[in-house]
Amino acid sequence: MTMAEIDLDRRKPAGALQTVDRALLVLLAFERTRPDWGVTEVAAEFGWDTSVAQRLLSTLAGRGFLVSDPATRRYRIGPAVLRLSRQWERSGSLELLAGPVLEELCRTTGDTVLFCLPDSFHMRCVAAEEGESGPLRYYPLIGELYPAHAGATSKSYYAFLPDDQRHRLFRARPMARFTDRTVTDADLLEQEFLRIRAQGYAWTVGEYDSGIATVAVPVFLGREPYGSLSLGGAAERFSDGPEPRLDSLRQAAQLLEKRLTHPPQRSRRPRA
C-alpha cells in the first residue's frame, strides 16, 4: 500500500521543523490496513536515509508513541497515542471543530443534527444542534447513547466496519427491541448493513424512537470510519424521504472530515 492510497498529505506546513514534521508523518502512516512498519519500508516510502528512519522510529518508541517487536523488528502504534486520543475527546477540541459544521447544517435543513462516536455497543453523541421544531429530548442530547442496532445514527457507522469486526459485535449478544420496527435478527441486520454500505447512507423511521425519522452518513478519518453525522426530526418533516437532505448532509460530513484531519489555523496578526 502506498501513501497515496492512505491519503497522507506530505506537504510540509509553513514554518514547520523538518524533524518534527517527519516524525508526525511516520505516526500518520499507521492505519488499520497498515498496522506495522519496518525501518527500510519507512525509509523507502518517504525517500529518507535508513539512518534517519531508524532514529525517528527509535525516538518515537522511546517516548511510547510506537512499540517495537523484538522478534520482527517492526513497529506498531504505542500507548502514548491512546493517552493523547483520550485526552483529545475530553478536551472540548472535538466540539470546537465540529460545532460550526453542525450549526450550518442545522440552519440549512432546520433539522436536529447529531455528531456521534462509537462507544462499545453504542454511539455516543459528542456534539449536537437542536432543530427549528424544538428539542427531540427533554434532556441534553450530548452524552446520550444510541444502541448499535437501532436507528440510522448508529447503523451508518457500523455498516462501514470490517465485516469480521461487525460480525463479532452483532452475533455475540442479545439485542433489545425499542419499537415494533426495531430489527433484532442478526442476519436481517447484516443485510441492512450491506445495503447501507452500498448506498452510502442510513435511513430509518421509528426504529429507536417512535415517530422519529433519521438519515445519517459515516464520518471517516482517512479510510477508517470514525463516527456518524445525522439529521433527525418528527417523521412528518421527512415526508419526501431522505433524498432532499442527502447533498447537504454529505457535504457537511466531508467538511467535518477535513476539519478533523486539517484543523483551520488562526491567521497571524500583522506586525505593527
PDB file of C-alpha atoms in Angstrom, residues 55-221:
ATOM      1  CA  ARG A  55      16.430   7.428  14.552  1.00  0.00           C
ATOM      2  CA  LEU A  56      12.869   8.660  14.071  1.00  0.00           C
ATOM      3  CA  LEU A  57      11.328   5.277  14.863  1.00  0.00           C
ATOM      4  CA  SER A  58      13.603   4.751  17.871  1.00  0.00           C
ATOM      5  CA  THR A  59      12.802   8.198  19.269  1.00  0.00           C
ATOM      6  CA  LEU A  60       9.048   7.675  18.887  1.00  0.00           C
ATOM      7  CA  ALA A  61       9.354   4.277  20.558  1.00  0.00           C
ATOM      8  CA  GLY A  62      11.391   5.795  23.380  1.00  0.00           C
ATOM      9  CA  ARG A  63       8.528   8.179  24.159  1.00  0.00           C
ATOM     10  CA  GLY A  64       5.880   5.461  23.914  1.00  0.00           C
ATOM     11  CA  PHE A  65       4.327   6.582  20.638  1.00  0.00           C
ATOM     12  CA  LEU A  66       5.490   3.354  18.991  1.00  0.00           C
ATOM     13  CA  VAL A  67       6.369  -0.109  20.252  1.00  0.00           C
ATOM     14  CA  SER A  68       8.941  -2.378  18.631  1.00  0.00           C
ATOM     15  CA  ASP A  69       8.529  -6.133  18.230  1.00  0.00           C
ATOM     16  CA  PRO A  70      11.973  -7.561  19.143  1.00  0.00           C
ATOM     17  CA  ALA A  71      11.346 -10.685  17.056  1.00  0.00           C
ATOM     18  CA  THR A  72      10.372  -8.947  13.789  1.00  0.00           C
ATOM     19  CA  ARG A  73      11.963  -5.516  14.465  1.00  0.00           C
ATOM     20  CA  ARG A  74       8.772  -3.904  13.199  1.00  0.00           C
ATOM     21  CA  TYR A  75       6.969  -1.014  14.830  1.00  0.00           C
ATOM     22  CA  ARG A  76       3.352  -0.522  15.879  1.00  0.00           C
ATOM     23  CA  ILE A  77       1.394   2.323  17.492  1.00  0.00           C
ATOM     24  CA  GLY A  78       2.207   2.678  21.206  1.00  0.00           C
ATOM     25  CA  PRO A  79       0.298   3.606  24.375  1.00  0.00           C
ATOM     26  CA  ALA A  80       1.167   7.305  24.269  1.00  0.00           C
ATOM     27  CA  VAL A  81      -1.102   7.666  21.232  1.00  0.00           C
ATOM     28  CA  LEU A  82      -4.016   6.181  23.195  1.00  0.00           C
ATOM     29  CA  ARG A  83      -3.353   8.582  26.055  1.00  0.00           C
ATOM     30  CA  LEU A  84      -3.486  11.572  23.709  1.00  0.00           C
ATOM     31  CA  SER A  85      -6.583  10.307  21.904  1.00  0.00           C
ATOM     32  CA  ARG A  86      -8.487  10.004  25.194  1.00  0.00           C
ATOM     33  CA  GLN A  87      -7.401  13.476  26.218  1.00  0.00           C
ATOM     34  CA  TRP A  88      -8.459  14.813  22.814  1.00  0.00           C
ATOM     35  CA  GLU A  89     -12.029  13.586  23.242  1.00  0.00           C
ATOM     36  CA  ARG A  90     -12.282  15.051  26.762  1.00  0.00           C
ATOM     37  CA  SER A  91     -10.652  18.393  25.967  1.00  0.00           C
ATOM     38  CA  GLY A  92     -13.526  20.061  24.121  1.00  0.00           C
ATOM     39  CA  SER A  93     -11.438  20.395  20.975  1.00  0.00           C
ATOM     40  CA  LEU A  94     -13.680  17.965  19.120  1.00  0.00           C
ATOM     41  CA  GLU A  95     -16.793  20.026  19.814  1.00  0.00           C
ATOM     42  CA  LEU A  96     -14.900  23.180  18.875  1.00  0.00           C
ATOM     43  CA  LEU A  97     -14.059  21.799  15.433  1.00  0.00           C
ATOM     44  CA  ALA A  98     -17.439  20.157  14.813  1.00  0.00           C
ATOM     45  CA  GLY A  99     -19.622  22.981  16.115  1.00  0.00           C
ATOM     46  CA  PRO A 100     -19.534  25.324  13.089  1.00  0.00           C
ATOM     47  CA  VAL A 101     -20.315  22.443  10.715  1.00  0.00           C
ATOM     48  CA  LEU A 102     -23.308  21.304  12.766  1.00  0.00           C
ATOM     49  CA  GLU A 103     -24.611  24.863  13.149  1.00  0.00           C
ATOM     50  CA  GLU A 104     -24.528  25.478   9.390  1.00  0.00           C
ATOM     51  CA  LEU A 105     -26.175  22.135   8.616  1.00  0.00           C
ATOM     52  CA  CYS A 106     -28.913  22.906  11.146  1.00  0.00           C
ATOM     53  CA  ARG A 107     -29.517  26.305   9.548  1.00  0.00           C
ATOM     54  CA  THR A 108     -29.670  24.740   6.082  1.00  0.00           C
ATOM     55  CA  THR A 109     -32.086  21.921   6.910  1.00  0.00           C
ATOM     56  CA  GLY A 110     -33.901  23.036  10.053  1.00  0.00           C
ATOM     57  CA  ASP A 111     -33.389  19.543  11.485  1.00  0.00           C
ATOM     58  CA  THR A 112     -31.663  18.413  14.655  1.00  0.00           C
ATOM     59  CA  VAL A 113     -28.039  17.490  13.907  1.00  0.00           C
ATOM     60  CA  LEU A 114     -26.011  14.895  15.802  1.00  0.00           C
ATOM     61  CA  PHE A 115     -22.324  14.008  15.612  1.00  0.00           C
ATOM     62  CA  CYS A 116     -21.693  10.677  17.328  1.00  0.00           C
ATOM     63  CA  LEU A 117     -18.695   8.451  18.049  1.00  0.00           C
ATOM     64  CA  PRO A 118     -18.630   4.709  18.846  1.00  0.00           C
ATOM     65  CA  ASP A 119     -18.734   3.724  22.487  1.00  0.00           C
ATOM     66  CA  SER A 120     -18.684  -0.064  22.857  1.00  0.00           C
ATOM     67  CA  PHE A 121     -22.050  -1.327  21.534  1.00  0.00           C
ATOM     68  CA  HIS A 122     -23.460   2.202  21.228  1.00  0.00           C
ATOM     69  CA  MET A 123     -22.902   5.529  19.520  1.00  0.00           C
ATOM     70  CA  ARG A 124     -22.314   8.424  21.914  1.00  0.00           C
ATOM     71  CA  CYS A 125     -23.407  11.934  20.950  1.00  0.00           C
ATOM     72  CA  VAL A 126     -20.458  14.332  21.291  1.00  0.00           C
ATOM     73  CA  ALA A 127     -21.939  17.407  19.574  1.00  0.00           C
ATOM     74  CA  ALA A 128     -25.475  18.447  18.634  1.00  0.00           C
ATOM     75  CA  GLU A 129     -27.644  21.279  17.349  1.00  0.00           C
ATOM     76  CA  GLU A 130     -31.384  21.397  18.071  1.00  0.00           C
ATOM     77  CA  GLY A 131     -33.664  21.799  15.050  1.00  0.00           C
ATOM     78  CA  GLU A 132     -36.234  24.506  14.444  1.00  0.00           C
ATOM     79  CA  SER A 133     -39.152  22.304  15.543  1.00  0.00           C
ATOM     80  CA  GLY A 134     -37.813  22.051  19.093  1.00  0.00           C
ATOM     81  CA  PRO A 135     -35.836  19.523  21.123  1.00  0.00           C
ATOM     82  CA  LEU A 136     -36.079  15.793  20.465  1.00  0.00           C
ATOM     83  CA  ARG A 137     -35.402  15.155  24.161  1.00  0.00           C
ATOM     84  CA  TYR A 138     -36.290  16.803  27.449  1.00  0.00           C
ATOM     85  CA  TYR A 139     -32.663  16.423  28.498  1.00  0.00           C
ATOM     86  CA  PRO A 140     -29.360  17.293  26.763  1.00  0.00           C
ATOM     87  CA  LEU A 141     -28.545  15.336  23.624  1.00  0.00           C
ATOM     88  CA  ILE A 142     -24.798  15.435  24.215  1.00  0.00           C
ATOM     89  CA  GLY A 143     -23.717  12.307  26.031  1.00  0.00           C
ATOM     90  CA  GLU A 144     -26.732  10.229  25.021  1.00  0.00           C
ATOM     91  CA  LEU A 145     -26.011   6.659  23.905  1.00  0.00           C
ATOM     92  CA  TYR A 146     -27.720   5.175  20.837  1.00  0.00           C
ATOM     93  CA  PRO A 147     -27.779   1.362  20.513  1.00  0.00           C
ATOM     94  CA  ALA A 148     -25.703  -0.044  17.678  1.00  0.00           C
ATOM     95  CA  HIS A 149     -28.577  -1.998  16.112  1.00  0.00           C
ATOM     96  CA  ALA A 150     -31.358   0.608  16.181  1.00  0.00           C
ATOM     97  CA  GLY A 151     -31.558   3.806  14.155  1.00  0.00           C
ATOM     98  CA  ALA A 152     -29.654   5.405  11.308  1.00  0.00           C
ATOM     99  CA  THR A 153     -27.293   7.301  13.627  1.00  0.00           C
ATOM    100  CA  SER A 154     -25.673   4.026  14.681  1.00  0.00           C
ATOM    101  CA  LYS A 155     -26.163   1.964  11.548  1.00  0.00           C
ATOM    102  CA  SER A 156     -24.384   4.473   9.314  1.00  0.00           C
ATOM    103  CA  TYR A 157     -21.195   3.873  11.315  1.00  0.00           C
ATOM    104  CA  TYR A 158     -21.349   0.129  11.980  1.00  0.00           C
ATOM    105  CA  ALA A 159     -22.129  -0.655   8.338  1.00  0.00           C
ATOM    106  CA  PHE A 160     -18.637   0.519   7.383  1.00  0.00           C
ATOM    107  CA  LEU A 161     -16.701  -1.545   9.899  1.00  0.00           C
ATOM    108  CA  PRO A 162     -14.754  -4.527   8.540  1.00  0.00           C
ATOM    109  CA  ASP A 163     -17.148  -7.471   8.151  1.00  0.00           C
ATOM    110  CA  ASP A 164     -15.411  -9.711  10.701  1.00  0.00           C
ATOM    111  CA  GLN A 165     -15.408  -6.964  13.327  1.00  0.00           C
ATOM    112  CA  ARG A 166     -19.109  -6.248  12.771  1.00  0.00           C
ATOM    113  CA  HIS A 167     -19.985  -9.943  12.926  1.00  0.00           C
ATOM    114  CA  ARG A 168     -18.257 -10.297  16.296  1.00  0.00           C
ATOM    115  CA  LEU A 169     -20.237  -7.373  17.669  1.00  0.00           C
ATOM    116  CA  PHE A 170     -23.693  -8.314  16.455  1.00  0.00           C
ATOM    117  CA  ARG A 171     -23.646 -12.089  16.694  1.00  0.00           C
ATOM    118  CA  ALA A 172     -22.394 -12.369  20.255  1.00  0.00           C
ATOM    119  CA  ARG A 173     -25.138 -10.609  22.223  1.00  0.00           C
ATOM    120  CA  PRO A 174     -28.918 -10.239  22.535  1.00  0.00           C
ATOM    121  CA  MET A 175     -30.455  -7.065  21.113  1.00  0.00           C
ATOM    122  CA  ALA A 176     -33.269  -5.106  22.746  1.00  0.00           C
ATOM    123  CA  ARG A 177     -36.443  -4.155  20.891  1.00  0.00           C
ATOM    124  CA  PHE A 178     -37.361  -0.480  21.355  1.00  0.00           C
ATOM    125  CA  THR A 179     -40.310  -0.211  18.946  1.00  0.00           C
ATOM    126  CA  ASP A 180     -42.163  -2.582  16.637  1.00  0.00           C
ATOM    127  CA  ARG A 181     -39.720  -1.508  13.891  1.00  0.00           C
ATOM    128  CA  THR A 182     -36.529  -2.412  15.734  1.00  0.00           C
ATOM    129  CA  VAL A 183     -34.644  -5.186  13.927  1.00  0.00           C
ATOM    130  CA  THR A 184     -33.120  -7.712  16.330  1.00  0.00           C
ATOM    131  CA  ASP A 185     -32.282 -10.570  13.953  1.00  0.00           C
ATOM    132  CA  ALA A 186     -28.530 -10.634  13.190  1.00  0.00           C
ATOM    133  CA  ASP A 187     -28.990 -11.942   9.631  1.00  0.00           C
ATOM    134  CA  LEU A 188     -31.533  -9.244   8.747  1.00  0.00           C
ATOM    135  CA  LEU A 189     -29.290  -6.605  10.281  1.00  0.00           C
ATOM    136  CA  GLU A 190     -26.331  -7.790   8.213  1.00  0.00           C
ATOM    137  CA  GLN A 191     -28.389  -7.492   5.018  1.00  0.00           C
ATOM    138  CA  GLU A 192     -29.284  -3.956   6.008  1.00  0.00           C
ATOM    139  CA  PHE A 193     -25.663  -3.065   6.800  1.00  0.00           C
ATOM    140  CA  LEU A 194     -24.571  -4.251   3.364  1.00  0.00           C
ATOM    141  CA  ARG A 195     -27.297  -2.158   1.745  1.00  0.00           C
ATOM    142  CA  ILE A 196     -26.295   0.913   3.765  1.00  0.00           C
ATOM    143  CA  ARG A 197     -22.659   0.482   2.782  1.00  0.00           C
ATOM    144  CA  ALA A 198     -23.608   0.180  -0.888  1.00  0.00           C
ATOM    145  CA  GLN A 199     -25.754   3.329  -0.911  1.00  0.00           C
ATOM    146  CA  GLY A 200     -23.537   5.328   1.447  1.00  0.00           C
ATOM    147  CA  TYR A 201     -26.160   6.386   3.984  1.00  0.00           C
ATOM    148  CA  ALA A 202     -28.673   5.009   6.506  1.00  0.00           C
ATOM    149  CA  TRP A 203     -32.363   5.925   6.699  1.00  0.00           C
ATOM    150  CA  THR A 204     -34.730   4.797   9.435  1.00  0.00           C
ATOM    151  CA  VAL A 205     -38.160   5.757  10.755  1.00  0.00           C
ATOM    152  CA  GLY A 206     -39.256   4.853  14.263  1.00  0.00           C
ATOM    153  CA  GLU A 207     -36.605   2.212  14.978  1.00  0.00           C
ATOM    154  CA  TYR A 208     -35.377   3.710  18.233  1.00  0.00           C
ATOM    155  CA  ASP A 209     -37.943   6.438  18.946  1.00  0.00           C
ATOM    156  CA  SER A 210     -41.471   6.071  17.637  1.00  0.00           C
ATOM    157  CA  GLY A 211     -42.338   8.817  15.187  1.00  0.00           C
ATOM    158  CA  ILE A 212     -38.734   9.984  14.670  1.00  0.00           C
ATOM    159  CA  ALA A 213     -37.065   9.792  11.254  1.00  0.00           C
ATOM    160  CA  THR A 214     -33.280   9.903  10.860  1.00  0.00           C
ATOM    161  CA  VAL A 215     -30.872   9.999   7.935  1.00  0.00           C
ATOM    162  CA  ALA A 216     -27.162   9.583   8.631  1.00  0.00           C
ATOM    163  CA  VAL A 217     -23.812   9.197   6.889  1.00  0.00           C
ATOM    164  CA  PRO A 218     -20.462   7.929   8.176  1.00  0.00           C
ATOM    165  CA  VAL A 219     -17.630  10.286   9.040  1.00  0.00           C
ATOM    166  CA  PHE A 220     -14.192   8.995   8.085  1.00  0.00           C
ATOM    167  CA  LEU A 221     -10.672   9.766   9.199  1.00  0.00           C
TER     168      LEU A 221
END
